[in-house]
C-alpha cells in the first residue's frame, strides 16, 4: 500500500497541475481509449471467453461496441459539456450575470464488477476522463483475465500519471477505500455497497452506487401472434442473453395473469431451443457462471424441495464446466430464496396473478428494482405502472435497451442504487457545477443592510415576492409599510 499511496500522490500532483482540465488532454485520452478498444479487441475477446465463456458476438454487443459508441458520443459532446451555462438572476440584482461552470471533482476511485468487466470498468472511466479527473480503476478479481488485460493495456494507451489500474482481492479494495477520494463510483452488490458507503462516510466522500435487485417483467395477454413472437425473443434475450442472466438489469422473474400463463410457458419452451439450441451448452451462445462459489449459490436456489418441484423446463447443471441450463419455474414459493434474493443466473421464475394489475402490488411489496419491463399494448396499464411503481427505469415491450441509450440516465433508486451515468450524465456524475455571479458597483439594494425597522421588513416582504412595484411605492411613501 505504500507504493499505492505514492501512486495516489502522483495522481494528486497531476490534478493540481491543471493538465486534466484542458480539453486537449481529455480529448486525447478518449481517442486513445478508442484505439485501445480497436487494437486490443482480440485480447478482450479472449479474456471474456476465459473468465465468463462469452461468445465474441455477445462480448462485442454488450461491452466493446457499447464502449465505442460511448467514447464517440463523449468526443462529439465534450466541447459543449465543458462550456459554462448562463443562469438567470432576478431584476433586483441588475446589473449582474451568472453562470454554471462544470469543474472536475479531483481524485476518483472506480470499483467495477465481474459480469461486464470491460463495460462497467470503462463506461464510468469515460465520464471521469471527459470531466477532467484523475482516477484509479479497481477491476474485479473474480474476472482475473479481464482484470489483467485492463492492467496491462491501460498504462500503454492512457496517461499513467493521471489514470492508474490497481488489481487485487477484497483486501486491496478495503485498503483503497481507506484512502481519501473526491468521488467513489461502485458497481456491485448491495452487501458490498454498505461497506463502500461506510468507508466513504469517514471522509464525507460522495458516492455513486450502481447495484441491481430483482427486476420484474410484467407480461400482459398479447393478442397478436407477431407481438407474442417478438416479445418472446426479447424476454429470452433479457433473461439469458446477457452473461447467462448474471446482469443487474436482466429479467429476474416474470409476473403474468393465470389465464395467459400456460400459453406463455409453451412459448418459452419453444423459444429457448430456437434461440440457444437443443443443447445450449454446445451452442456457445450462452455464457457460463463466473466461478464455483456463484455456481453453488444458484444451484442451492434451485435445490430447495418446493422450488425444485416447480421446474417446468431445464434444471440441469454441470459443476465441472460451471454451466446451468436455461431453466423455467412456475409458481415457486414466494417465500423461497429464489424469490427473495437476486437470482443473478439463468433461472426464470414465473409468478401468476389473478389480474395483471395485481402485479403492481406485487412489485411494490418488494425493494425498488433497477428496471421494470412490461410487455403490454394497454395504455391504461402503462400509465399505472409509471405512476404507481418506483424503479430505476421502465421499459415497455423490450428489455435492456436502456443501457445502450446515451441520452437516458442509467441508475437505480433505493436498494437498486443511487446516482446515474451514461452519456452526458457520466460527465455530470464526475463534475461539480460551480455557481459564478458577477455584479457591478453601479447599483445597490439599500434596505439589505441594518439598521432594521418596520419599513425595511415591508420592503423585504415585497422584494422576496418579486413585487417590485410595491418596493417602489413603499420607498416613495405612496404605500404604507
Coordinates of C-alpha atoms in Angstrom, one line a residue:
X1 CA 0.0 0.0 0.0
X2 CA 3.0 2.3 0.4
X3 CA 3.5 2.0 -3.3
X4 CA -0.2 2.7 -3.8
X5 CA 0.0 5.8 -1.7
X6 CA 2.9 7.0 -3.8
X7 CA 0.7 6.4 -6.9
X8 CA -2.1 8.4 -5.4
X9 CA 0.3 11.3 -4.6
X10 CA 1.4 11.3 -8.3
X11 CA -2.3 11.5 -9.3
X12 CA -3.0 14.4 -6.9
X13 CA 0.0 16.3 -8.2
X14 CA -1.2 15.7 -11.8
X15 CA -4.6 17.1 -10.9
X16 CA -3.0 20.1 -9.2
X17 CA -1.0 20.9 -12.3
X18 CA -4.3 21.6 -14.2
X19 CA -3.4 19.3 -17.1
X20 CA -6.5 17.2 -16.9
X21 CA -8.7 20.3 -17.1
X22 CA -7.6 21.0 -20.6
X23 CA -9.9 20.0 -23.4
X24 CA -6.9 18.7 -25.4
X25 CA -5.9 16.3 -22.7
X26 CA -9.4 14.9 -22.2
X27 CA -9.9 14.5 -26.0
X28 CA -6.5 12.8 -26.4
X29 CA -7.3 10.3 -23.7
X30 CA -10.7 9.4 -25.1
X31 CA -9.2 8.9 -28.6
X32 CA -6.5 6.7 -27.1
X33 CA -9.2 4.7 -25.4
X34 CA -10.8 4.2 -28.8
X35 CA -7.5 2.9 -30.1
X36 CA -7.3 0.5 -27.2
X37 CA -10.7 -0.9 -27.9
X38 CA -9.8 -1.4 -31.5
X39 CA -6.3 -2.7 -31.3
X40 CA -6.9 -4.9 -28.3
X41 CA -10.2 -6.3 -29.4
X42 CA -8.9 -9.9 -29.7
X43 CA -7.3 -9.7 -26.2
X44 CA -10.6 -8.6 -24.8
X45 CA -12.5 -11.4 -26.6
X46 CA -10.1 -14.0 -25.2
X47 CA -10.3 -12.6 -21.7
X48 CA -14.1 -12.6 -21.7
X49 CA -14.1 -16.1 -23.1
X50 CA -11.7 -17.3 -20.5
X51 CA -13.5 -15.7 -17.5
X52 CA -17.1 -16.0 -18.5
X53 CA -17.3 -18.1 -21.6
X54 CA -18.8 -15.2 -23.6
X55 CA -19.2 -15.6 -27.3
X56 CA -17.3 -12.8 -29.1
X57 CA -20.6 -11.6 -30.6
X58 CA -22.1 -11.2 -27.2
X59 CA -18.8 -9.7 -26.0
X60 CA -18.8 -7.1 -28.7
X61 CA -22.5 -6.3 -28.4
X62 CA -22.5 -5.8 -24.6
X63 CA -19.0 -4.5 -23.9
X64 CA -16.8 -3.3 -26.8
X65 CA -19.5 -2.0 -29.1
X66 CA -21.3 0.0 -26.4
X67 CA -18.0 1.4 -25.2
X68 CA -17.0 2.5 -28.7
X69 CA -20.4 4.2 -29.0
X70 CA -20.0 5.9 -25.6
X71 CA -16.5 7.2 -26.4
X72 CA -17.6 8.7 -29.7
X73 CA -20.6 10.3 -28.0
X74 CA -18.4 11.9 -25.4
X75 CA -15.9 13.1 -28.1
X76 CA -18.8 14.7 -30.0
X77 CA -20.3 16.4 -27.0
X78 CA -17.2 17.2 -25.0
X79 CA -16.9 20.9 -26.0
X80 CA -20.5 21.6 -25.2
X81 CA -20.4 19.7 -21.9
X82 CA -17.3 21.6 -20.8
X83 CA -18.9 25.0 -21.6
X84 CA -20.4 27.2 -19.0
X85 CA -24.2 27.7 -18.9
X86 CA -25.8 31.0 -18.3
X87 CA -28.2 31.3 -15.4
X88 CA -30.9 33.9 -14.8
X89 CA -30.9 36.3 -11.8
X90 CA -33.8 38.4 -10.5
X91 CA -34.1 42.0 -11.8
X92 CA -33.2 43.2 -8.3
X93 CA -29.6 42.1 -8.9
X94 CA -29.3 44.2 -12.1
X95 CA -26.7 44.8 -13.4
X96 CA -25.3 41.3 -12.9
X97 CA -24.7 38.0 -14.6
X98 CA -24.5 34.4 -13.5
X99 CA -23.3 31.1 -15.0
X100 CA -22.7 27.5 -14.0
X101 CA -19.2 26.2 -14.7
X102 CA -18.5 22.5 -14.6
X103 CA -15.3 21.6 -12.9
X104 CA -13.7 18.1 -12.2
X105 CA -14.1 16.7 -8.7
X106 CA -10.4 15.6 -8.4
X107 CA -9.2 12.1 -7.4
X108 CA -11.8 9.4 -8.3
X109 CA -12.0 5.7 -7.4
X110 CA -13.9 3.4 -9.7
X111 CA -14.6 -0.1 -8.4
X112 CA -16.1 -2.3 -11.1
X113 CA -17.8 -5.8 -11.1
X114 CA -17.0 -9.0 -12.9
X115 CA -20.1 -9.6 -15.0
X116 CA -19.3 -7.0 -17.6
X117 CA -15.6 -6.5 -16.7
X118 CA -14.8 -4.0 -19.5
X119 CA -18.2 -2.3 -19.9
X120 CA -18.7 -1.4 -16.2
X121 CA -15.0 -0.5 -15.8
X122 CA -14.6 1.8 -18.8
X123 CA -18.1 3.3 -19.0
X124 CA -17.6 5.3 -15.8
X125 CA -13.9 5.9 -16.8
X126 CA -15.1 7.6 -20.0
X127 CA -17.2 10.1 -17.8
X128 CA -14.3 10.6 -15.4
X129 CA -11.9 11.4 -18.2
X130 CA -14.4 13.7 -20.0
X131 CA -15.0 15.6 -16.8
X132 CA -11.2 16.1 -16.3
X133 CA -10.5 14.0 -13.3
X134 CA -7.6 11.8 -12.2
X135 CA -8.6 8.2 -11.3
X136 CA -7.9 4.8 -10.0
X137 CA -9.7 1.8 -11.5
X138 CA -10.0 -1.3 -9.3
X139 CA -11.3 -4.2 -11.5
X140 CA -12.9 -7.2 -10.0
X141 CA -10.6 -10.1 -9.0
X142 CA -13.4 -12.6 -9.9
X143 CA -12.6 -12.0 -13.6
X144 CA -8.8 -12.3 -13.5
X145 CA -8.1 -12.5 -17.2
X146 CA -10.1 -9.3 -17.9
X147 CA -8.5 -7.6 -14.9
X148 CA -5.1 -8.5 -16.2
X149 CA -5.9 -7.1 -19.7
X150 CA -7.1 -3.8 -18.2
X151 CA -4.0 -3.6 -16.0
X152 CA -1.6 -4.2 -18.9
X153 CA -3.3 -2.2 -21.7
X154 CA -4.5 1.0 -19.9
X155 CA -1.0 2.2 -19.0
X156 CA 0.1 1.6 -22.6
X157 CA -2.6 3.8 -24.1
X158 CA -3.6 6.3 -21.3
X159 CA -1.7 8.9 -19.2
X160 CA -0.1 6.9 -16.4
X161 CA 0.3 10.0 -14.2
X162 CA -3.5 10.5 -14.3
X163 CA -5.0 7.1 -14.7
X164 CA -4.0 4.0 -12.6
X165 CA -5.2 0.4 -12.6
X166 CA -4.8 -1.4 -9.2
X167 CA -5.5 -5.1 -9.2
X168 CA -6.2 -7.3 -6.1
X169 CA -8.7 -9.0 -4.0
X170 CA -11.1 -7.6 -1.4
X171 CA -8.3 -6.8 1.0
X172 CA -6.8 -4.4 -1.6
X173 CA -10.3 -2.9 -2.2
X174 CA -10.6 -2.4 1.6
X175 CA -7.3 -0.6 1.8
X176 CA -8.2 1.6 -1.2
X177 CA -11.4 2.6 0.5
X178 CA -9.5 3.8 3.5
X179 CA -7.8 6.5 1.3
X180 CA -9.3 9.9 0.8
X181 CA -11.1 10.3 -2.5
X182 CA -13.1 13.1 -4.1
X183 CA -15.6 10.6 -5.5
X184 CA -16.2 6.8 -5.3
X185 CA -18.1 5.1 -8.1
X186 CA -19.0 1.5 -7.2
X187 CA -20.7 -1.2 -9.3
X188 CA -21.7 -4.4 -7.5
X189 CA -23.8 -6.0 -4.8
X190 CA -25.8 -4.1 -2.1
X191 CA -23.9 -6.0 0.6
X192 CA -20.5 -4.6 -0.6
X193 CA -22.1 -1.2 -1.2
X194 CA -22.7 -0.9 2.5
X195 CA -19.0 -1.3 3.1
X196 CA -18.2 1.3 0.5
X197 CA -20.6 3.8 2.0
X198 CA -19.3 3.2 5.5
X199 CA -15.8 3.9 4.3
X200 CA -16.8 6.9 2.3
X201 CA -18.6 8.4 5.3
X202 CA -15.3 8.8 7.1
X203 CA -14.1 11.4 4.6
X204 CA -17.6 12.6 3.6
X205 CA -16.8 11.3 0.1
X206 CA -19.7 11.4 -2.4
X207 CA -20.6 8.0 -3.9
X208 CA -22.5 6.6 -6.9
X209 CA -23.8 3.1 -6.3
X210 CA -24.8 1.0 -9.3
X211 CA -26.4 -2.1 -7.8
X212 CA -29.2 -4.3 -9.0
X213 CA -32.1 -6.1 -7.5
X214 CA -35.0 -8.3 -8.7
X215 CA -36.1 -6.7 -12.0
X216 CA -39.6 -8.0 -12.9
X217 CA -41.1 -8.5 -16.3
X218 CA -44.9 -7.9 -16.4
X219 CA -46.4 -9.9 -19.3
X220 CA -49.9 -8.9 -20.4
X221 CA -52.1 -11.1 -22.6
X222 CA -50.8 -10.1 -26.0
X223 CA -53.4 -10.8 -28.8
X224 CA -51.2 -10.6 -31.9
X225 CA -49.1 -13.6 -32.9
X226 CA -46.4 -11.2 -34.2
X227 CA -46.3 -9.4 -30.8
X228 CA -46.0 -12.7 -29.0
X229 CA -43.2 -13.8 -31.2
X230 CA -41.1 -10.6 -30.8
X231 CA -41.9 -10.3 -27.1
X232 CA -40.7 -13.9 -26.5
X233 CA -37.3 -13.2 -28.2
X234 CA -36.9 -10.0 -26.2
X235 CA -37.8 -11.8 -22.9
X236 CA -35.4 -14.7 -23.6
X237 CA -32.6 -12.3 -24.5
X238 CA -33.4 -10.1 -21.5
X239 CA -33.0 -13.2 -19.2
X240 CA -30.4 -15.5 -20.7
X241 CA -28.8 -13.4 -23.4
X242 CA -26.5 -11.2 -21.3
X243 CA -23.9 -13.1 -19.3
X244 CA -26.3 -16.0 -18.7
X245 CA -28.6 -13.9 -16.5
X246 CA -25.7 -12.5 -14.5
X247 CA -26.7 -9.0 -15.2
X248 CA -28.1 -6.4 -12.8
X249 CA -30.6 -5.2 -15.4
X250 CA -31.6 -8.7 -16.7
X251 CA -35.1 -10.0 -16.0
X252 CA -35.2 -11.7 -12.6
X253 CA -38.7 -13.1 -12.7
X254 CA -42.0 -12.8 -14.6
X255 CA -45.4 -11.8 -13.5
X256 CA -48.3 -13.0 -15.7
X257 CA -52.1 -13.4 -15.4
X258 CA -53.1 -17.0 -14.7
X259 CA -55.2 -17.2 -17.8
X260 CA -52.1 -16.5 -20.0
X261 CA -49.6 -18.5 -18.0
X262 CA -49.9 -21.8 -19.9
X263 CA -49.5 -20.1 -23.3
X264 CA -46.5 -18.2 -22.0
X265 CA -44.9 -21.4 -20.8
X266 CA -45.4 -23.0 -24.2
X267 CA -43.9 -20.0 -25.9
X268 CA -40.8 -20.2 -23.7
X269 CA -40.4 -23.9 -24.2
X270 CA -40.5 -23.4 -28.0
X271 CA -38.3 -20.2 -27.9
X272 CA -35.4 -21.4 -25.8
X273 CA -34.2 -24.2 -28.1
X274 CA -34.8 -22.0 -31.1
X275 CA -32.5 -19.3 -29.7
X276 CA -30.0 -21.4 -27.8
X277 CA -30.3 -24.9 -29.5
X278 CA -31.4 -28.2 -28.1
X279 CA -28.2 -28.3 -26.1
X280 CA -27.4 -24.7 -25.1
X281 CA -24.1 -25.6 -23.6
X282 CA -22.8 -26.7 -27.0
X283 CA -24.2 -23.7 -28.8
X284 CA -21.6 -21.3 -27.2
X285 CA -24.3 -18.7 -27.3
X286 CA -24.8 -18.6 -23.6
X287 CA -22.1 -17.6 -21.0
X288 CA -21.1 -19.7 -18.1
X289 CA -21.3 -18.9 -14.4
X290 CA -18.3 -16.9 -13.2
X291 CA -17.0 -19.3 -10.5
X292 CA -17.8 -22.3 -8.4
X293 CA -19.0 -20.2 -5.4
X294 CA -21.6 -18.4 -7.6
X295 CA -22.5 -21.7 -9.3
X296 CA -23.2 -23.4 -5.9
X297 CA -25.2 -20.3 -4.8
X298 CA -27.5 -20.5 -7.8
X299 CA -27.7 -24.4 -7.6
X300 CA -28.8 -24.1 -4.0
X301 CA -31.6 -21.7 -5.0
X302 CA -32.8 -24.5 -7.4
X303 CA -32.3 -27.4 -4.9
X304 CA -34.9 -26.2 -2.4
X305 CA -37.5 -29.0 -2.5
X306 CA -40.6 -26.8 -3.2
X307 CA -38.6 -24.8 -5.8
X308 CA -37.3 -28.0 -7.5
X309 CA -40.9 -29.2 -7.8
X310 CA -41.8 -26.0 -9.7
X311 CA -39.3 -26.6 -12.5
X312 CA -41.1 -26.9 -15.9
X313 CA -38.2 -26.6 -18.2
X314 CA -34.4 -27.2 -17.9
X315 CA -32.9 -27.6 -14.5
X316 CA -29.7 -29.5 -15.4
X317 CA -26.3 -28.3 -14.0
X318 CA -22.7 -29.1 -14.8
X319 CA -20.4 -28.1 -12.0
X320 CA -17.2 -29.0 -13.8
X321 CA -18.0 -26.6 -16.6
X322 CA -19.8 -24.0 -14.4
X323 CA -22.9 -24.4 -16.6
X324 CA -26.5 -24.1 -15.6
X325 CA -29.1 -24.8 -18.2
X326 CA -31.7 -22.1 -19.0
X327 CA -34.4 -23.0 -16.5
X328 CA -38.1 -22.0 -16.2
X329 CA -40.1 -22.4 -13.0
X330 CA -43.8 -22.0 -12.5
X331 CA -45.1 -20.5 -9.2
X332 CA -42.2 -21.4 -6.8
X333 CA -42.9 -20.4 -3.2
X334 CA -42.6 -16.6 -3.0
X335 CA -41.0 -17.0 0.5
X336 CA -38.2 -19.2 -1.0
X337 CA -34.7 -17.7 -1.5
X338 CA -35.2 -17.7 -5.3
X339 CA -37.9 -15.1 -4.9
X340 CA -36.3 -13.1 -2.1
X341 CA -32.7 -12.9 -3.3
X342 CA -31.4 -11.5 -6.6
X343 CA -31.0 -14.7 -8.8
X344 CA -28.2 -13.4 -11.0
X345 CA -28.2 -16.5 -13.1
X346 CA -30.2 -18.5 -15.8
X347 CA -33.2 -19.3 -13.6
X348 CA -36.6 -17.8 -14.6
X349 CA -39.4 -18.0 -12.1
X350 CA -42.9 -17.3 -13.4
X351 CA -45.4 -16.0 -10.8
X352 CA -49.1 -16.0 -11.7
X353 CA -51.5 -13.3 -10.5
X354 CA -55.3 -13.2 -10.8
X355 CA -55.3 -9.9 -12.7
X356 CA -52.4 -8.3 -14.4
X357 CA -53.0 -5.1 -12.3
X358 CA -52.1 -7.2 -9.2
X359 CA -48.5 -7.3 -10.5
X360 CA -48.1 -3.6 -9.4
X361 CA -48.9 -4.5 -5.8
X362 CA -46.5 -7.5 -6.0
X363 CA -43.7 -5.3 -7.2
X364 CA -44.4 -2.6 -4.7
X365 CA -44.2 -5.1 -1.8
X366 CA -40.5 -5.6 -2.6
X367 CA -37.4 -3.4 -2.8
X368 CA -37.3 -1.0 -5.7
X369 CA -35.8 -2.7 -8.8
X370 CA -33.3 -1.3 -11.2
X371 CA -35.7 -1.8 -14.0
X372 CA -39.3 -2.9 -14.7
X373 CA -40.1 -4.5 -18.0
X374 CA -43.7 -4.6 -19.1
X375 CA -45.0 -6.2 -22.3
X376 CA -48.4 -4.7 -23.0
X377 CA -50.4 -2.7 -25.5
X378 CA -52.8 -1.5 -22.8
X379 CA -52.2 2.3 -22.4
X380 CA -54.1 2.4 -19.1
X381 CA -51.8 -0.4 -17.6
X382 CA -48.7 1.5 -18.9
X383 CA -49.8 4.7 -17.1
X384 CA -50.5 2.7 -13.9
X385 CA -47.0 1.1 -14.0
X386 CA -45.4 4.5 -14.5
X387 CA -47.3 6.3 -11.8
X388 CA -47.8 3.6 -9.1
X389 CA -44.3 2.0 -9.1
X390 CA -40.8 3.2 -8.4
X391 CA -37.7 1.9 -10.2
X392 CA -34.5 3.0 -11.8
X393 CA -36.4 2.9 -15.2
X394 CA -39.3 1.4 -17.0
X395 CA -39.1 -0.2 -20.5
X396 CA -42.3 -1.2 -22.4
X397 CA -42.2 -4.1 -24.8
X398 CA -38.4 -4.6 -24.7
X399 CA -35.5 -5.4 -22.3
X400 CA -32.1 -4.0 -21.5
X401 CA -32.0 -1.4 -24.4
X402 CA -31.9 1.4 -21.8
X403 CA -28.3 0.5 -21.1
X404 CA -27.3 1.5 -24.6
X405 CA -29.1 4.8 -24.7
X406 CA -26.6 7.7 -24.2
X407 CA -29.4 10.2 -23.9
X408 CA -31.0 8.5 -20.9
X409 CA -29.6 8.3 -17.4
X410 CA -28.8 4.8 -16.1
X411 CA -29.1 4.2 -12.4
X412 CA -31.2 2.8 -9.6
X413 CA -33.3 4.0 -6.7
X414 CA -33.5 2.8 -3.2
X415 CA -31.7 -0.6 -2.8
X416 CA -31.0 -0.8 -6.5
X417 CA -28.5 2.1 -6.1
X418 CA -28.3 5.9 -6.5
X419 CA -26.6 8.2 -8.8
X420 CA -26.7 7.9 -12.6
X421 CA -24.4 7.8 -15.6
X422 CA -24.0 7.2 -19.3
X423 CA -23.6 9.9 -21.9
X424 CA -23.7 13.5 -20.5
X425 CA -24.9 12.0 -17.2
X426 CA -21.5 10.4 -16.7
X427 CA -19.8 13.7 -17.2
X428 CA -22.2 15.3 -14.7
X429 CA -21.6 12.5 -12.2
X430 CA -17.9 13.3 -12.1
X431 CA -18.3 17.1 -12.2
X432 CA -19.2 19.8 -9.8
X433 CA -21.3 22.7 -11.2
X434 CA -19.8 25.8 -9.7
X435 CA -22.1 28.8 -9.5
X436 CA -20.5 32.1 -10.6
X437 CA -22.1 35.5 -10.0
X438 CA -20.7 38.8 -11.4
X439 CA -22.0 42.1 -10.0
X440 CA -21.4 45.8 -10.7
X441 CA -20.9 48.6 -8.2
X442 CA -23.4 50.8 -10.0
X443 CA -26.5 49.9 -8.0
X444 CA -27.2 48.6 -4.6
X445 CA -30.2 47.4 -2.6
X446 CA -30.0 49.8 0.3
X447 CA -32.5 48.1 2.6
X448 CA -30.4 44.8 2.8
X449 CA -28.2 46.5 5.5
X450 CA -29.0 47.4 9.2
X451 CA -30.4 49.3 11.0
X452 CA -33.7 47.4 10.8
X453 CA -37.2 48.8 11.2
X454 CA -40.8 48.1 10.1
X455 CA -40.2 49.9 6.9
X456 CA -37.3 47.6 5.8
X457 CA -39.2 44.4 6.6
X458 CA -42.0 45.5 4.4
X459 CA -39.6 46.1 1.6
X460 CA -38.2 42.6 2.1
X461 CA -41.7 41.1 2.1
X462 CA -42.4 42.7 -1.3
X463 CA -38.9 42.1 -2.6
X464 CA -38.9 38.3 -2.0
X465 CA -42.2 38.1 -3.8
X466 CA -40.7 39.9 -6.7
X467 CA -43.3 42.6 -6.2
X468 CA -41.1 45.4 -7.4
X469 CA -43.9 47.9 -7.9
X470 CA -44.7 47.7 -4.2
X471 CA -41.0 48.2 -3.4
X472 CA -41.0 51.4 -5.4
X473 CA -44.3 52.6 -3.9
X474 CA -43.2 51.9 -0.3
X475 CA -39.9 53.6 -0.9
X476 CA -41.6 56.7 -2.3
X477 CA -44.1 56.7 0.6
X478 CA -47.0 56.1 -1.7
X479 CA -47.8 52.8 0.1
X480 CA -47.9 52.1 3.8
X481 CA -45.3 49.8 5.3

